[in-house]
Structure formats: C-alpha cells, structure tokens
Tab-separated table of C-alpha atoms in Angstrom:
chain	number	residue	atom	x	y	z
A	616	MET	CA	1.667	10.177	26.522
A	617	THR	CA	4.629	12.376	27.459
A	618	ALA	CA	6.199	14.969	25.192
A	619	ARG	CA	9.236	12.757	24.910
A	620	THR	CA	7.234	9.901	23.428
A	621	THR	CA	4.781	11.922	21.324
A	622	PRO	CA	5.184	10.862	17.669
A	623	THR	CA	6.608	13.476	15.338
A	624	PRO	CA	4.562	14.166	12.199
A	625	LEU	CA	6.292	13.917	8.859
A	626	ALA	CA	7.358	17.180	7.277
A	627	PRO	CA	8.135	18.700	3.876
A	628	GLY	CA	11.455	17.487	2.522
A	629	SER	CA	10.887	13.892	3.580
A	630	ILE	CA	10.840	11.195	0.928
A	631	LEU	CA	7.323	10.157	1.926
A	632	TRP	CA	6.133	13.705	1.273
A	633	ASP	CA	7.299	13.291	-2.312
A	634	ILE	CA	5.923	9.819	-3.012
A	635	ALA	CA	2.915	9.136	-0.760
A	636	GLY	CA	0.689	11.715	-2.433
A	637	ASP	CA	1.875	11.193	-5.995
A	638	ILE	CA	-0.822	9.643	-8.199
A	639	ARG	CA	1.570	6.779	-8.959
A	640	LEU	CA	0.711	5.518	-5.479
A	641	LEU	CA	-2.566	4.317	-6.983
A	642	LEU	CA	-0.584	1.863	-9.133
A	643	SER	CA	1.671	0.568	-6.361
A	644	LEU	CA	-0.628	0.443	-3.335
A	645	PRO	CA	-2.517	-2.717	-4.460
A	646	ALA	CA	0.721	-4.730	-4.306
A	647	ALA	CA	1.159	-3.760	-0.651
A	648	VAL	CA	-2.460	-4.720	0.024
A	649	VAL	CA	-1.881	-8.168	-1.500
A	650	LEU	CA	1.162	-8.673	0.742
A	651	GLN	CA	-0.939	-7.674	3.720
A	652	VAL	CA	-3.898	-9.973	3.060
A	653	ALA	CA	-1.576	-12.866	2.197
A	654	HIS	CA	-1.002	-13.092	5.931
A	655	PRO	CA	-3.736	-15.478	7.125
A	656	ALA	CA	-4.710	-13.311	10.098
A	657	VAL	CA	-4.901	-10.114	8.062
A	658	GLY	CA	-6.662	-11.899	5.217
A	659	ALA	CA	-9.230	-13.339	7.617
A	660	GLY	CA	-9.826	-9.931	9.159
A	661	VAL	CA	-10.444	-8.378	5.756
A	662	ASP	CA	-12.532	-11.339	4.608
A	663	GLU	CA	-14.790	-11.233	7.660
A	664	HIS	CA	-14.908	-7.562	8.614
A	665	SER	CA	-14.217	-5.441	5.519
A	666	VAL	CA	-16.754	-4.064	3.029
A	667	PHE	CA	-14.338	-4.403	0.106
A	668	ARG	CA	-16.863	-6.620	-1.713
A	669	THR	CA	-19.996	-4.548	-1.151
A	670	ASP	CA	-18.422	-1.066	-1.259
A	671	PRO	CA	-15.064	-1.406	-3.049
A	672	TRP	CA	-14.717	2.230	-4.148
A	673	GLY	CA	-15.883	3.682	-0.856
A	674	ARG	CA	-13.584	1.426	1.106
A	675	ALA	CA	-10.626	2.309	-1.139
A	676	GLU	CA	-11.356	6.045	-0.851
A	677	ARG	CA	-11.567	5.933	2.940
A	678	SER	CA	-8.329	3.952	3.192
A	679	LEU	CA	-6.548	6.340	0.849
A	680	ASP	CA	-7.813	9.404	2.736
A	681	SER	CA	-6.550	7.890	5.982
A	682	LEU	CA	-3.143	7.112	4.497
A	683	GLN	CA	-2.845	10.678	3.210
A	684	LEU	CA	-3.511	12.028	6.688
A	685	TRP	CA	-0.707	9.890	8.140
A	686	VAL	CA	1.824	11.634	5.924
A	687	TYR	CA	0.388	15.110	5.315
A	688	GLY	CA	-1.887	15.693	8.281
A	689	GLY	CA	0.553	17.177	10.787
A	690	GLU	CA	-1.035	16.898	14.235
A	691	ARG	CA	-4.112	15.385	12.603
A	692	ALA	CA	-1.907	12.416	11.642
A	693	ILE	CA	-1.524	11.522	15.311
A	694	GLU	CA	-5.287	11.791	15.824
A	695	GLU	CA	-5.849	9.555	12.790
A	696	GLY	CA	-3.425	6.983	14.182
A	697	ARG	CA	-5.442	6.861	17.409
A	698	ARG	CA	-8.706	6.618	15.464
A	699	LEU	CA	-7.411	3.647	13.471
A	700	ARG	CA	-6.349	1.756	16.561
A	701	THR	CA	-9.764	2.347	18.107
A	702	LEU	CA	-11.429	1.167	14.905
A	703	HIS	CA	-9.421	-2.074	14.929
A	704	LYS	CA	-10.096	-2.943	18.579
A	705	THR	CA	-13.212	-4.927	17.709
A	706	ILE	CA	-11.709	-6.898	14.805
A	707	SER	CA	-10.925	-10.476	15.830
A	708	GLY	CA	-11.676	-14.040	14.867
A	709	THR	CA	-9.994	-17.247	13.707
A	710	ASP	CA	-7.739	-17.383	10.651
A	711	THR	CA	-7.489	-20.147	8.043
A	712	ARG	CA	-4.782	-21.904	10.078
A	713	GLY	CA	-7.130	-22.159	13.041
A	714	ARG	CA	-5.324	-19.472	15.025
A	715	ALA	CA	-7.143	-16.806	17.004
A	716	TYR	CA	-6.300	-13.356	15.735
A	717	HIS	CA	-6.872	-9.766	16.757
A	718	ALA	CA	-6.234	-6.860	14.400
A	719	LEU	CA	-4.023	-5.140	16.980
A	720	THR	CA	-1.831	-8.152	17.683
A	721	PRO	CA	1.559	-6.414	17.428
A	722	ALA	CA	3.108	-8.824	14.901
A	723	TYR	CA	0.088	-8.590	12.588
A	724	TYR	CA	-0.355	-4.833	12.898
A	725	ALA	CA	3.357	-4.322	12.232
A	726	TRP	CA	3.278	-6.583	9.160
A	727	VAL	CA	0.574	-4.472	7.550
A	728	HIS	CA	2.812	-1.432	7.949
A	729	ALA	CA	6.006	-3.245	6.959
A	730	THR	CA	4.660	-4.189	3.519
A	731	ALA	CA	5.073	-0.583	2.349
A	732	TYR	CA	8.880	-0.716	2.247
A	733	PRO	CA	9.549	-3.312	-0.492
A	734	VAL	CA	6.639	-2.069	-2.592
A	735	PHE	CA	7.838	1.545	-2.445
A	736	LEU	CA	11.292	0.389	-3.549
A	737	ARG	CA	9.947	-1.605	-6.490
A	738	ALA	CA	7.553	1.152	-7.512
A	739	ALA	CA	10.445	3.612	-7.547
A	740	ARG	CA	12.418	1.286	-9.819
A	741	TYR	CA	9.608	0.873	-12.354
A	742	LEU	CA	7.545	4.057	-12.094
A	743	SER	CA	9.930	6.874	-11.147
A	744	ARG	CA	13.622	6.361	-10.390
A	745	PRO	CA	15.497	3.814	-8.270
A	746	LEU	CA	16.371	5.094	-4.817
A	747	THR	CA	19.989	5.386	-3.759
A	748	ALA	CA	21.225	3.400	-0.784
A	749	ASP	CA	21.027	6.546	1.353
A	750	ASP	CA	17.485	7.196	0.149
A	751	GLU	CA	16.475	3.630	0.982
A	752	ARG	CA	17.779	4.061	4.515
A	753	GLN	CA	16.050	7.433	4.892
A	754	LEU	CA	12.787	5.978	3.590
A	755	TYR	CA	12.975	3.152	6.102
A	756	ASP	CA	13.617	5.597	8.951
A	757	GLU	CA	10.600	7.621	7.821
A	758	LEU	CA	8.441	4.490	7.776
A	759	LEU	CA	9.510	3.778	11.356
A	760	GLN	CA	8.512	7.349	12.208
A	761	LEU	CA	5.184	6.788	10.485
A	762	GLY	CA	4.784	3.555	12.438
A	763	ARG	CA	5.082	5.479	15.700
A	764	ILE	CA	2.222	7.711	14.523
A	765	LEU	CA	0.143	4.571	13.948
A	766	GLY	CA	0.967	3.209	17.392
A	767	ILE	CA	3.412	0.526	16.255
A	768	HIS	CA	6.159	-0.085	18.809
A	769	GLU	CA	9.679	-0.068	17.442
A	770	ARG	CA	10.346	-3.397	19.131
A	771	ASP	CA	7.833	-4.939	16.717
A	772	MET	CA	9.597	-3.642	13.593
A	773	PRO	CA	13.104	-4.376	12.303
A	774	LYS	CA	15.283	-1.428	13.274
A	775	THR	CA	17.235	-1.078	10.016
A	776	PRO	CA	16.987	-2.080	6.353
A	777	GLU	CA	19.618	-4.729	7.041
A	778	GLU	CA	17.366	-6.266	9.677
A	779	TYR	CA	14.285	-5.820	7.533
A	780	TRP	CA	15.155	-8.245	4.731
A	781	PRO	CA	15.710	-11.365	6.902
A	782	TYR	CA	12.434	-10.482	8.658
A	783	PHE	CA	10.669	-10.134	5.315
A	784	ASP	CA	12.052	-13.429	3.979
A	785	THR	CA	10.960	-15.232	7.143
A	786	MET	CA	7.469	-13.752	6.950
A	787	VAL	CA	7.112	-14.781	3.311
A	788	ARG	CA	8.401	-18.299	3.913
A	789	GLU	CA	6.625	-19.071	7.183
A	790	GLU	CA	3.505	-16.912	7.270
A	791	LEU	CA	2.166	-15.949	3.869
A	792	ASP	CA	-0.466	-17.998	2.033
A	793	LYS	CA	-2.447	-17.512	-1.130
A	794	THR	CA	-5.534	-16.617	0.863
A	795	ALA	CA	-9.035	-16.344	-0.534
A	796	VAL	CA	-8.760	-12.552	-0.425
A	797	VAL	CA	-5.510	-12.633	-2.433
A	798	GLU	CA	-7.179	-14.764	-5.088
A	799	GLU	CA	-10.203	-12.497	-5.162
A	800	LEU	CA	-8.205	-9.286	-5.468
A	801	LEU	CA	-6.163	-10.736	-8.339
A	802	ASP	CA	-9.088	-12.211	-10.245
A	803	PRO	CA	-9.600	-10.048	-13.365
A	804	ARG	CA	-13.151	-11.401	-13.621
A	805	ARG	CA	-14.107	-10.082	-10.185
A	806	PRO	CA	-17.330	-8.082	-10.542
A	807	VAL	CA	-16.514	-4.473	-9.663
A	808	PRO	CA	-19.126	-1.754	-10.231
A	809	PRO	CA	-18.210	1.577	-11.826
A	810	PRO	CA	-16.758	4.185	-9.438
A	811	ASP	CA	-19.249	5.890	-7.170
A	812	GLY	CA	-20.758	8.960	-8.778
A	813	SER	CA	-19.636	8.008	-12.285
A	814	PRO	CA	-21.264	10.004	-15.103
A	815	PRO	CA	-23.804	8.110	-17.233
A	816	PRO	CA	-21.432	7.598	-20.212
A	817	LEU	CA	-18.863	5.857	-18.004
A	818	ARG	CA	-21.524	3.701	-16.373
A	819	LEU	CA	-22.790	2.745	-19.822
A	820	LEU	CA	-19.314	1.858	-21.109
A	821	TRP	CA	-18.126	0.229	-17.869
A	822	PRO	CA	-18.748	-3.385	-19.034
A	823	LEU	CA	-16.357	-2.692	-21.941
A	824	ILE	CA	-13.768	-0.724	-19.955
A	825	ARG	CA	-13.638	-2.848	-16.791
A	826	PRO	CA	-11.932	-5.951	-18.273
A	827	ALA	CA	-9.006	-3.906	-19.651
A	828	LEU	CA	-8.620	-2.000	-16.385
A	829	ALA	CA	-8.765	-5.262	-14.431
A	830	ARG	CA	-5.953	-6.748	-16.524
A	831	LEU	CA	-3.829	-3.631	-15.971
A	832	HIS	CA	-4.558	-3.818	-12.253
A	833	VAL	CA	-3.341	-7.423	-12.111
A	834	LEU	CA	-0.262	-6.622	-14.197
A	835	PHE	CA	0.894	-3.783	-11.933
A	836	THR	CA	-0.072	-5.557	-8.717
A	837	VAL	CA	1.703	-8.838	-9.467
A	838	GLY	CA	4.627	-7.103	-11.187
A	839	LEU	CA	5.334	-4.809	-8.233
A	840	LEU	CA	5.316	-7.637	-5.708
A	841	PRO	CA	8.781	-8.674	-4.510
A	842	PRO	CA	9.736	-11.755	-6.579
A	843	ALA	CA	10.183	-13.944	-3.486
A	844	ALA	CA	6.618	-13.228	-2.378
A	845	ARG	CA	5.251	-13.648	-5.889
A	846	GLU	CA	6.902	-17.049	-6.269
A	847	HIS	CA	5.871	-18.217	-2.791
A	848	LEU	CA	2.245	-17.318	-3.505
A	849	GLY	CA	2.343	-19.130	-6.840
A	850	LEU	CA	1.422	-16.034	-8.851
A	851	PRO	CA	2.414	-16.458	-12.506
A	852	TRP	CA	4.831	-13.936	-13.985
A	853	THR	CA	6.265	-14.259	-17.475
A	854	PRO	CA	8.962	-12.456	-19.477
A	855	ARG	CA	6.133	-10.983	-21.543
A	856	GLY	CA	4.535	-9.594	-18.393
A	857	GLU	CA	7.869	-8.127	-17.318
A	858	ARG	CA	8.320	-6.427	-20.700
A	859	ARG	CA	4.818	-4.971	-20.571
A	860	LEU	CA	5.373	-3.663	-17.059
A	861	ARG	CA	8.664	-2.056	-18.069
A	862	ARG	CA	7.106	-0.401	-21.126
A	863	LEU	CA	4.123	0.925	-19.217
A	864	GLY	CA	6.395	1.971	-16.373
A	865	ALA	CA	8.511	3.993	-18.802
A	866	VAL	CA	5.384	5.800	-20.019
A	867	VAL	CA	4.323	6.571	-16.450
A	868	ARG	CA	7.864	7.608	-15.502
A	869	THR	CA	8.002	10.036	-18.421
A	870	LEU	CA	4.516	11.550	-18.355
A	871	VAL	CA	3.632	11.956	-14.684
A	872	PRO	CA	6.421	14.463	-13.853
A	873	LEU	CA	5.131	16.637	-16.718
A	874	LEU	CA	1.656	16.934	-15.198
A	875	PRO	CA	0.569	20.098	-13.354
A	876	GLU	CA	0.541	19.696	-9.600
A	877	ARG	CA	-3.275	19.620	-9.487
A	878	PHE	CA	-3.223	16.419	-11.549
A	879	ARG	CA	-0.020	14.859	-10.230
A	880	PHE	CA	-0.844	14.862	-6.504
A	881	LEU	CA	-3.818	13.582	-4.558
A	882	PRO	CA	-6.004	16.268	-2.927
A	883	THR	CA	-4.701	16.045	0.657
A	884	ALA	CA	-1.092	16.038	-0.527
A	885	ARG	CA	-1.756	18.912	-2.902
A	886	ALA	CA	-3.269	21.053	-0.147
A	887	ALA	CA	-0.415	20.241	2.252
A	888	ARG	CA	2.195	21.125	-0.335
A	889	ARG	CA	0.484	24.462	-1.042
A	890	ALA	CA	0.293	25.221	2.675
A	891	ALA	CA	3.961	24.335	3.147
A	892	ARG	CA	4.988	26.722	0.381
A	893	GLY	CA	2.824	29.445	1.850
C-alpha cells in the first residue's frame, strides 16, 4: 500500500472522538447491530459463525474493544482493520434467500459499516443533542475515513449524505428481513447469563434484574432504529414507547455530561484522550 493510499487514523477534534467512546454508545450500538443482522447475508453469517449465543458478554466485549481501536488506536487502528479483514476471510455460506454469501463481499461489508450513520444521528437526537447539518456532513466524512481504515472502498459507499439516504431506503426496502437473529436479539425472554466475572450478589439477583434490563434493551434498540427500518421489519412501536424513550433519553442527556471522565468514557477512549492532552 503506498503512502498516498494509506488510511489516515482519526484524531482528536473529530466528532467520532467525542461520541464513539462515550458510554452512551452502549445504548445506541445495539440498534446498529439489528440493522446489520437484518441483512440476510450478515444475519446468516452471525447465525452460523458467531458465538453471540454461547459467549454473549465476551463477544460484545471483543467487538467493542475492536471498535474503540478503529477510532482511538492511531496506527493500531490500521492494524486492527487488517486483522478484521483476515478474520472474516473464512466466513461464508448460504443466506435465508438461498444466496451464497461471503463476509467480505463488498456490498455486505459496506452495509455493516453504513448502519452507523443513521443510528448515530438518532442517538444524538435522543441521548445528547441533535447534530447540525454541518456536523452531519462532517460525521459522514469521518465514517468514510473510518471505512478506509477497515478496508472498505469508497466506490462501495455513498459519497455524501445526500447519496446515503436513497441508498439506505433501497437497502431497507429490497434487502432487509426480520431474520432469526433480529428476532432473537429483540426477544426480552432470551436467556442471557450475568456478565462475566460478576460478583456473587449480582449473580444471585440476576434472575430478578435481567427481565428489566432486557426490556430497557429492547426499548432503546427499537426506539433508536430509523422509523423506515422499524416499520419494514414489523417491529412494534407505540406512542407510549416513544414517550418512555424521550423521558429516559432526557435523563441520560442530563446526567452523563456531569460524570467524571473516568465514568463517562470507555477505557480505550479515556486513555487516548489523556494521551492527547499530554
């Protein structure tokens, strides 16, 4: 790879530096995952090759650590992008529409990345502050930059926000299905063990705590989906759900900025921010 084509890591001052390591990402990321696995090829890949059923917390932690490196890792971000592509080389099969798939098929790999944009915009509206038009454009440019780090060719992504929305609408209308993985991820009765390494009191109380946490998970995940995708997938959303999301979003929007940095940002982001200040 020549110097001219070497991806440029993201840097302090970018919008992604502010939002990708904020703990509010933990509330918004599941909506992007649902959009991803609603694509039959992506859903089949996760269904057949992921350990999300047998090791849900470990799988989530590894995915989150990887995502943090993309944004805050500097040169390590480029190495992580290469590692991910190598990891996905062996993932292939047949999706629920009978089509052969490979995880690195450009259209599928790009879709996984493209789901971040609408979810970040909706999360900003509910959980922090709506982005201005200029911010939305800057965020999209940064996601294209991040895509280059992950090995996604620009020809496989819409070039501008204006091109993105027709692409997104077409993907929702023609590609997305309510796959088995979507249904499983949004089932509040899904058996999920307590987090790895939980102290004994939490493990003891987990059967009482889990149902409430599962309902909150479904509320934020379905609520932060773009309405067009939510309706296409047949996911119920009521005025009561919207009111609850707005109320909880207002609490999050008010309290999180008051937290000390050690609680507000995830570990990799926190370390990168300290290093940048130093």
